[in-house]
PDB file of C-alpha atoms in Angstrom:
ATOM      1  CA  MET A   9       0.244  -8.400 -73.039  1.00  0.00           C
ATOM      2  CA  GLY A  10       1.450  -7.084 -76.373  1.00  0.00           C
ATOM      3  CA  LYS A  11       5.104  -6.926 -77.231  1.00  0.00           C
ATOM      4  CA  MET A  12       6.133  -7.520 -73.636  1.00  0.00           C
ATOM      5  CA  GLY A  13       4.021 -10.674 -73.531  1.00  0.00           C
ATOM      6  CA  ALA A  14       5.703 -11.949 -76.687  1.00  0.00           C
ATOM      7  CA  PHE A  15       9.222 -10.929 -75.607  1.00  0.00           C
ATOM      8  CA  GLU A  16       9.281  -8.507 -78.561  1.00  0.00           C
ATOM      9  CA  LEU A  17       9.914  -5.177 -76.829  1.00  0.00           C
ATOM     10  CA  ASN A  18      11.806  -2.720 -79.001  1.00  0.00           C
ATOM     11  CA  TYR A  19      13.232   0.742 -78.587  1.00  0.00           C
ATOM     12  CA  SER A  20      10.818   3.022 -76.727  1.00  0.00           C
ATOM     13  CA  SER A  21       8.087   0.342 -76.429  1.00  0.00           C
ATOM     14  CA  ASP A  22       5.506   0.823 -73.729  1.00  0.00           C
ATOM     15  CA  ILE A  23       4.289  -2.199 -71.795  1.00  0.00           C
ATOM     16  CA  ASP A  24       0.704  -3.457 -71.779  1.00  0.00           C
ATOM     17  CA  LEU A  25      -0.341  -4.970 -68.458  1.00  0.00           C
ATOM     18  CA  ILE A  26      -3.466  -6.568 -67.050  1.00  0.00           C
ATOM     19  CA  VAL A  27      -3.445  -6.880 -63.266  1.00  0.00           C
ATOM     20  CA  LEU A  28      -5.539  -9.724 -61.866  1.00  0.00           C
ATOM     21  CA  TYR A  29      -5.894 -10.854 -58.287  1.00  0.00           C
ATOM     22  CA  ASP A  30      -7.433 -13.778 -56.426  1.00  0.00           C
ATOM     23  CA  PRO A  31      -9.563 -12.394 -53.558  1.00  0.00           C
ATOM     24  CA  ASP A  32      -9.401 -15.780 -51.833  1.00  0.00           C
ATOM     25  CA  ALA A  33      -5.612 -16.004 -51.790  1.00  0.00           C
ATOM     26  CA  PRO A  34      -4.173 -15.943 -48.257  1.00  0.00           C
ATOM     27  CA  ALA A  35      -2.350 -12.639 -48.697  1.00  0.00           C
ATOM     28  CA  LEU A  36      -4.508 -10.456 -46.465  1.00  0.00           C
ATOM     29  CA  ALA A  37      -5.850 -10.357 -42.977  1.00  0.00           C
ATOM     30  CA  GLU A  38      -9.442 -11.562 -42.840  1.00  0.00           C
ATOM     31  CA  SER A  39     -10.701  -8.008 -42.565  1.00  0.00           C
ATOM     32  CA  GLY A  40      -8.680  -6.761 -45.510  1.00  0.00           C
ATOM     33  CA  ASP A  41     -10.221  -5.524 -48.760  1.00  0.00           C
ATOM     34  CA  ALA A  42      -8.347  -7.352 -51.513  1.00  0.00           C
ATOM     35  CA  GLY A  43      -9.732  -5.169 -54.281  1.00  0.00           C
ATOM     36  CA  MET A  44      -8.636  -1.858 -52.770  1.00  0.00           C
ATOM     37  CA  LEU A  45      -5.232  -3.264 -51.801  1.00  0.00           C
ATOM     38  CA  TYR A  46      -4.398  -4.431 -55.315  1.00  0.00           C
ATOM     39  CA  ILE A  47      -5.731  -1.222 -56.864  1.00  0.00           C
ATOM     40  CA  ARG A  48      -3.357   0.784 -54.636  1.00  0.00           C
ATOM     41  CA  ILE A  49      -0.445  -1.553 -55.432  1.00  0.00           C
ATOM     42  CA  THR A  50      -1.127  -1.272 -59.161  1.00  0.00           C
ATOM     43  CA  ARG A  51      -1.292   2.512 -59.097  1.00  0.00           C
ATOM     44  CA  ALA A  52       1.937   2.688 -57.102  1.00  0.00           C
ATOM     45  CA  LEU A  53       3.631   0.258 -59.489  1.00  0.00           C
ATOM     46  CA  VAL A  54       2.600   2.262 -62.558  1.00  0.00           C
ATOM     47  CA  LYS A  55       3.789   5.487 -60.922  1.00  0.00           C
ATOM     48  CA  LEU A  56       7.130   3.887 -60.062  1.00  0.00           C
ATOM     49  CA  LEU A  57       7.656   2.553 -63.591  1.00  0.00           C
ATOM     50  CA  GLN A  58       6.750   5.610 -65.618  1.00  0.00           C
ATOM     51  CA  GLU A  59       7.574   8.522 -63.349  1.00  0.00           C
ATOM     52  CA  ARG A  60      10.250  10.674 -64.989  1.00  0.00           C
ATOM     53  CA  THR A  61      13.320  11.426 -62.892  1.00  0.00           C
ATOM     54  CA  ALA A  62      16.755  12.881 -63.628  1.00  0.00           C
ATOM     55  CA  ASP A  63      17.695   9.413 -64.894  1.00  0.00           C
ATOM     56  CA  GLY A  64      14.646   9.063 -67.142  1.00  0.00           C
ATOM     57  CA  TYR A  65      11.915   6.458 -66.629  1.00  0.00           C
ATOM     58  CA  VAL A  66      11.623   2.680 -66.775  1.00  0.00           C
ATOM     59  CA  PHE A  67       8.572   2.028 -68.990  1.00  0.00           C
ATOM     60  CA  ARG A  68       5.429   3.761 -70.117  1.00  0.00           C
ATOM     61  CA  VAL A  69       2.588   1.578 -68.875  1.00  0.00           C
ATOM     62  CA  ASP A  70      -0.737   0.975 -70.608  1.00  0.00           C
ATOM     63  CA  LEU A  71      -3.521  -0.739 -68.639  1.00  0.00           C
ATOM     64  CA  ARG A  72      -6.252  -0.260 -71.258  1.00  0.00           C
ATOM     65  CA  LEU A  73      -6.202  -3.852 -72.537  1.00  0.00           C
ATOM     66  CA  ARG A  74      -7.939  -5.008 -69.359  1.00  0.00           C
ATOM     67  CA  PRO A  75     -11.599  -6.013 -69.571  1.00  0.00           C
ATOM     68  CA  ASP A  76     -13.900  -3.008 -70.131  1.00  0.00           C
ATOM     69  CA  PRO A  77     -11.302  -0.383 -69.129  1.00  0.00           C
ATOM     70  CA  ALA A  78     -13.811   2.490 -69.091  1.00  0.00           C
ATOM     71  CA  SER A  79     -15.811   0.801 -66.328  1.00  0.00           C
ATOM     72  CA  THR A  80     -13.308  -1.275 -64.327  1.00  0.00           C
ATOM     73  CA  GLN A  81     -10.568  -0.543 -61.850  1.00  0.00           C
ATOM     74  CA  VAL A  82      -6.890  -0.962 -62.729  1.00  0.00           C
ATOM     75  CA  ALA A  83      -6.820  -4.306 -60.861  1.00  0.00           C
ATOM     76  CA  ILE A  84      -9.549  -6.900 -61.478  1.00  0.00           C
ATOM     77  CA  SER A  85     -10.462 -10.122 -59.738  1.00  0.00           C
ATOM     78  CA  LEU A  86      -9.849 -13.359 -61.628  1.00  0.00           C
ATOM     79  CA  LEU A  87     -13.533 -14.279 -61.534  1.00  0.00           C
ATOM     80  CA  SER A  88     -14.621 -10.901 -62.908  1.00  0.00           C
ATOM     81  CA  ALA A  89     -12.129 -11.161 -65.772  1.00  0.00           C
ATOM     82  CA  LEU A  90     -13.213 -14.699 -66.674  1.00  0.00           C
ATOM     83  CA  ASN A  91     -16.897 -13.735 -66.544  1.00  0.00           C
ATOM     84  CA  TYR A  92     -16.210 -10.805 -68.848  1.00  0.00           C
ATOM     85  CA  TYR A  93     -14.364 -12.831 -71.478  1.00  0.00           C
ATOM     86  CA  GLU A  94     -16.946 -15.610 -71.367  1.00  0.00           C
ATOM     87  CA  SER A  95     -19.927 -13.262 -71.715  1.00  0.00           C
ATOM     88  CA  THR A  96     -18.918 -10.099 -73.585  1.00  0.00           C
ATOM     89  CA  GLY A  97     -15.315 -10.517 -74.727  1.00  0.00           C
ATOM     90  CA  GLN A  98     -14.704  -9.154 -78.231  1.00  0.00           C
ATOM     91  CA  ASN A  99     -12.712 -10.563 -81.121  1.00  0.00           C
ATOM     92  CA  TRP A 100      -9.989  -7.925 -80.918  1.00  0.00           C
ATOM     93  CA  GLU A 101      -9.502  -9.050 -77.303  1.00  0.00           C
ATOM     94  CA  ARG A 102      -9.096 -12.642 -78.497  1.00  0.00           C
ATOM     95  CA  ALA A 103      -6.293 -11.434 -80.766  1.00  0.00           C
ATOM     96  CA  ALA A 104      -4.706  -9.445 -77.925  1.00  0.00           C
ATOM     97  CA  MET A 105      -4.829 -12.414 -75.552  1.00  0.00           C
ATOM     98  CA  ILE A 106      -2.736 -14.510 -77.949  1.00  0.00           C
ATOM     99  CA  LYS A 107       0.373 -12.734 -76.640  1.00  0.00           C
ATOM    100  CA  ALA A 108      -0.634 -12.858 -72.963  1.00  0.00           C
ATOM    101  CA  ARG A 109       1.722 -14.451 -70.422  1.00  0.00           C
ATOM    102  CA  PRO A 110       2.162 -14.268 -66.637  1.00  0.00           C
ATOM    103  CA  CYS A 111       5.087 -12.000 -65.790  1.00  0.00           C
ATOM    104  CA  ALA A 112       4.895 -11.245 -62.045  1.00  0.00           C
ATOM    105  CA  GLY A 113       3.188 -12.279 -58.844  1.00  0.00           C
ATOM    106  CA  ASP A 114       1.838 -15.815 -58.583  1.00  0.00           C
ATOM    107  CA  LEU A 115       2.836 -17.214 -61.976  1.00  0.00           C
ATOM    108  CA  GLU A 116       0.978 -20.460 -61.350  1.00  0.00           C
ATOM    109  CA  VAL A 117      -2.285 -18.579 -60.845  1.00  0.00           C
ATOM    110  CA  GLY A 118      -1.554 -16.626 -64.020  1.00  0.00           C
ATOM    111  CA  ALA A 119      -0.989 -19.836 -65.973  1.00  0.00           C
ATOM    112  CA  THR A 120      -4.244 -21.269 -64.625  1.00  0.00           C
ATOM    113  CA  PHE A 121      -6.109 -18.141 -65.732  1.00  0.00           C
ATOM    114  CA  LEU A 122      -4.729 -18.428 -69.272  1.00  0.00           C
ATOM    115  CA  LYS A 123      -5.735 -22.085 -69.353  1.00  0.00           C
ATOM    116  CA  GLU A 124      -9.268 -21.215 -68.285  1.00  0.00           C
ATOM    117  CA  VAL A 125      -9.592 -18.378 -70.804  1.00  0.00           C
ATOM    118  CA  ALA A 126      -8.192 -20.505 -73.662  1.00  0.00           C
ATOM    119  CA  PRO A 127     -11.664 -21.549 -74.955  1.00  0.00           C
ATOM    120  CA  PHE A 128     -12.439 -17.843 -75.454  1.00  0.00           C
ATOM    121  CA  ILE A 129      -9.243 -17.266 -77.456  1.00  0.00           C
ATOM    122  CA  TRP A 130      -9.072 -20.487 -79.446  1.00  0.00           C
ATOM    123  CA  ARG A 131     -12.339 -21.433 -81.113  1.00  0.00           C
ATOM    124  CA  LYS A 132     -12.620 -24.315 -83.549  1.00  0.00           C
ATOM    125  CA  TYR A 133     -14.980 -22.378 -85.790  1.00  0.00           C
ATOM    126  CA  LEU A 134     -15.480 -18.697 -86.631  1.00  0.00           C
ATOM    127  CA  ASP A 135     -18.964 -17.276 -87.055  1.00  0.00           C
ATOM    128  CA  TYR A 136     -19.919 -14.527 -89.473  1.00  0.00           C
ATOM    129  CA  GLY A 137     -19.696 -11.928 -86.713  1.00  0.00           C
ATOM    130  CA  ALA A 138     -16.087 -12.819 -86.006  1.00  0.00           C
ATOM    131  CA  VAL A 139     -15.199 -12.583 -89.699  1.00  0.00           C
ATOM    132  CA  ALA A 140     -16.917  -9.194 -89.893  1.00  0.00           C
ATOM    133  CA  ASP A 141     -14.925  -7.996 -86.869  1.00  0.00           C
ATOM    134  CA  VAL A 142     -11.668  -9.020 -88.558  1.00  0.00           C
ATOM    135  CA  HIS A 143     -12.625  -7.009 -91.644  1.00  0.00           C
ATOM    136  CA  ALA A 144     -13.561  -4.035 -89.447  1.00  0.00           C
ATOM    137  CA  MET A 145     -10.171  -4.138 -87.690  1.00  0.00           C
ATOM    138  CA  LYS A 146      -8.487  -4.237 -91.100  1.00  0.00           C
ATOM    139  CA  ARG A 147     -10.458  -1.187 -92.268  1.00  0.00           C
ATOM    140  CA  GLN A 148      -9.426   0.713 -89.152  1.00  0.00           C
ATOM    141  CA  MET A 149      -5.790   0.012 -89.921  1.00  0.00           C
ATOM    142  CA  HIS A 150      -6.219   1.207 -93.507  1.00  0.00           C
ATOM    143  CA  ALA A 151      -7.855   4.409 -92.258  1.00  0.00           C
ATOM    144  CA  TYR A 152      -4.503   5.495 -90.821  1.00  0.00           C
ATOM    145  CA  LYS A 153      -3.284   8.577 -92.714  1.00  0.00           C
ATOM    146  CA  GLY A 154      -0.682   7.615 -95.292  1.00  0.00           C
ATOM    147  CA  HIS A 155      -1.353   3.867 -95.047  1.00  0.00           C
ATOM    148  CA  ASP A 156      -1.936   3.477 -98.795  1.00  0.00           C
ATOM    149  CA  GLU A 157       1.430   4.894 -99.761  1.00  0.00           C
ATOM    150  CA  ILE A 158       4.930   3.629 -99.111  1.00  0.00           C
ATOM    151  CA  ALA A 159       7.501   6.414 -99.114  1.00  0.00           C
ATOM    152  CA  ILE A 160      11.011   6.018 -97.802  1.00  0.00           C
ATOM    153  CA  GLU A 161      11.012   9.472 -96.270  1.00  0.00           C
ATOM    154  CA  GLY A 162       8.623   9.716 -93.367  1.00  0.00           C
ATOM    155  CA  HIS A 163       7.063   6.269 -93.766  1.00  0.00           C
ATOM    156  CA  ASN A 164       5.632   4.986 -90.488  1.00  0.00           C
ATOM    157  CA  ILE A 165       7.134   1.515 -90.111  1.00  0.00           C
ATOM    158  CA  LYS A 166       4.759   0.701 -87.257  1.00  0.00           C
ATOM    159  CA  LEU A 167       1.356   1.875 -88.534  1.00  0.00           C
ATOM    160  CA  GLY A 168       1.949   2.382 -92.256  1.00  0.00           C
ATOM    161  CA  ARG A 169       1.295  -0.026 -95.103  1.00  0.00           C
ATOM    162  CA  GLY A 170       3.344  -3.195 -94.691  1.00  0.00           C
ATOM    163  CA  GLY A 171       4.410  -2.042 -91.227  1.00  0.00           C
ATOM    164  CA  ILE A 172       4.813  -3.864 -87.932  1.00  0.00           C
ATOM    165  CA  ARG A 173       1.144  -3.538 -86.945  1.00  0.00           C
ATOM    166  CA  GLU A 174      -0.073  -4.941 -90.259  1.00  0.00           C
ATOM    167  CA  ILE A 175       2.304  -7.911 -90.091  1.00  0.00           C
ATOM    168  CA  GLU A 176       1.221  -8.662 -86.518  1.00  0.00           C
ATOM    169  CA  PHE A 177      -2.428  -8.346 -87.546  1.00  0.00           C
ATOM    170  CA  PHE A 178      -1.957 -10.787 -90.410  1.00  0.00           C
ATOM    171  CA  ALA A 179      -0.257 -13.371 -88.190  1.00  0.00           C
ATOM    172  CA  GLN A 180      -2.859 -13.070 -85.436  1.00  0.00           C
ATOM    173  CA  THR A 181      -5.839 -13.361 -87.786  1.00  0.00           C
ATOM    174  CA  GLN A 182      -4.370 -16.555 -89.207  1.00  0.00           C
ATOM    175  CA  GLN A 183      -3.997 -17.822 -85.650  1.00  0.00           C
ATOM    176  CA  LEU A 184      -7.605 -16.952 -84.810  1.00  0.00           C
ATOM    177  CA  ILE A 185      -8.791 -18.776 -87.919  1.00  0.00           C
ATOM    178  CA  ALA A 186      -6.716 -21.953 -87.538  1.00  0.00           C
ATOM    179  CA  GLY A 187      -5.354 -21.981 -83.982  1.00  0.00           C
ATOM    180  CA  GLY A 188      -8.507 -23.466 -82.482  1.00  0.00           C
ATOM    181  CA  ARG A 189      -7.920 -26.699 -84.408  1.00  0.00           C
ATOM    182  CA  HIS A 190      -4.132 -26.606 -84.644  1.00  0.00           C
ATOM    183  CA  VAL A 191      -2.349 -26.154 -81.312  1.00  0.00           C
ATOM    184  CA  GLY A 192       0.987 -25.613 -83.063  1.00  0.00           C
ATOM    185  CA  LEU A 193      -0.220 -22.207 -84.280  1.00  0.00           C
ATOM    186  CA  ARG A 194      -0.726 -20.759 -80.813  1.00  0.00           C
ATOM    187  CA  GLY A 195       2.676 -19.131 -80.348  1.00  0.00           C
ATOM    188  CA  ARG A 196       3.090 -15.624 -78.967  1.00  0.00           C
ATOM    189  CA  GLN A 197       5.885 -14.341 -81.198  1.00  0.00           C
ATOM    190  CA  THR A 198       5.077 -12.943 -84.632  1.00  0.00           C
ATOM    191  CA  LEU A 199       8.155 -14.189 -86.500  1.00  0.00           C
ATOM    192  CA  VAL A 200       7.844 -17.671 -85.001  1.00  0.00           C
ATOM    193  CA  THR A 201       4.165 -17.739 -85.948  1.00  0.00           C
ATOM    194  CA  LEU A 202       4.962 -16.778 -89.547  1.00  0.00           C
ATOM    195  CA  GLU A 203       7.500 -19.618 -89.681  1.00  0.00           C
ATOM    196  CA  ASP A 204       4.918 -22.038 -88.258  1.00  0.00           C
ATOM    197  CA  LEU A 205       2.305 -20.884 -90.787  1.00  0.00           C
ATOM    198  CA  ALA A 206       4.765 -21.355 -93.654  1.00  0.00           C
ATOM    199  CA  GLU A 207       5.930 -24.763 -92.475  1.00  0.00           C
ATOM    200  CA  GLY A 208       2.335 -25.906 -92.105  1.00  0.00           C
ATOM    201  CA  GLY A 209       1.453 -24.758 -95.596  1.00  0.00           C
ATOM    202  CA  TRP A 210      -0.979 -22.082 -94.420  1.00  0.00           C
ATOM    203  CA  ILE A 211       0.987 -19.356 -96.186  1.00  0.00           C
ATOM    204  CA  SER A 212       3.660 -19.356 -98.870  1.00  0.00           C
ATOM    205  CA  SER A 213       7.266 -19.498 -97.674  1.00  0.00           C
ATOM    206  CA  GLU A 214       8.445 -17.388-100.621  1.00  0.00           C
ATOM    207  CA  GLY A 215      10.180 -14.189 -99.642  1.00  0.00           C
ATOM    208  CA  ARG A 216      11.332 -15.368 -96.211  1.00  0.00           C
ATOM    209  CA  ALA A 217      14.862 -14.217 -95.368  1.00  0.00           C
TER     210      ALA A 217
END
C-alpha cells in the first residue's frame, strides 16, 4: 500500500502493508490453524523489519491500513477482507487501495484479490456521500497546523500547503471521480497519474516541468 505500492518510497519512508491469507491454500497440515500461523508470521516479519540493531533497521512498518484495524488481527483472510470492503469499506479506503499491489507471497492470489476488489475502488458514479467524504478528507488536511501558510523556513513539504500529501490527494480524488469510467486513469504512481490527467484533458497541462 501507499508509497511502497506505487514504487514511490523516499528517504525515511515507512511501508504500509496489508497481510492477507487464503485459509484453503495447501500450506498447512489439515489440523493447522491458518489464522494463527499467519498472525505469528506477520508479527515476526514486522519485528524483523523494524527492530533496531547496531546497523539500524530496515523499514518502519504500518499495518493500520488493513480493514478495521482496531478490531482485526494483523493478518486477515481473503474472504474477510472482501466482505469488509463490499459491506462497510469507506471512501478513504478506496483512495488508499488505488496504490495497492501484491509484493510478496503468492502474487497470483494477490492479483486475484485486487481484481475482485476493483468494483469497490472503481465506481462509475459517485453518490453525495462519497462527495461529502472527499470534502471531509480535504478539511482534515487543511486542519494541519501551518497548512494555510507557505514559508521557506520550516515548511512541511509533506503535510503543508501544496505538499506531497495534498498533491497525492488531488490526483487520487480525480481518479476516484473518473477512474470508474476511464481505465487509463487507474495508475498507482502520482506523477504518472498527473500526466494521464493532463493528456486526457481532465486538468490543465500548464506548469508541468
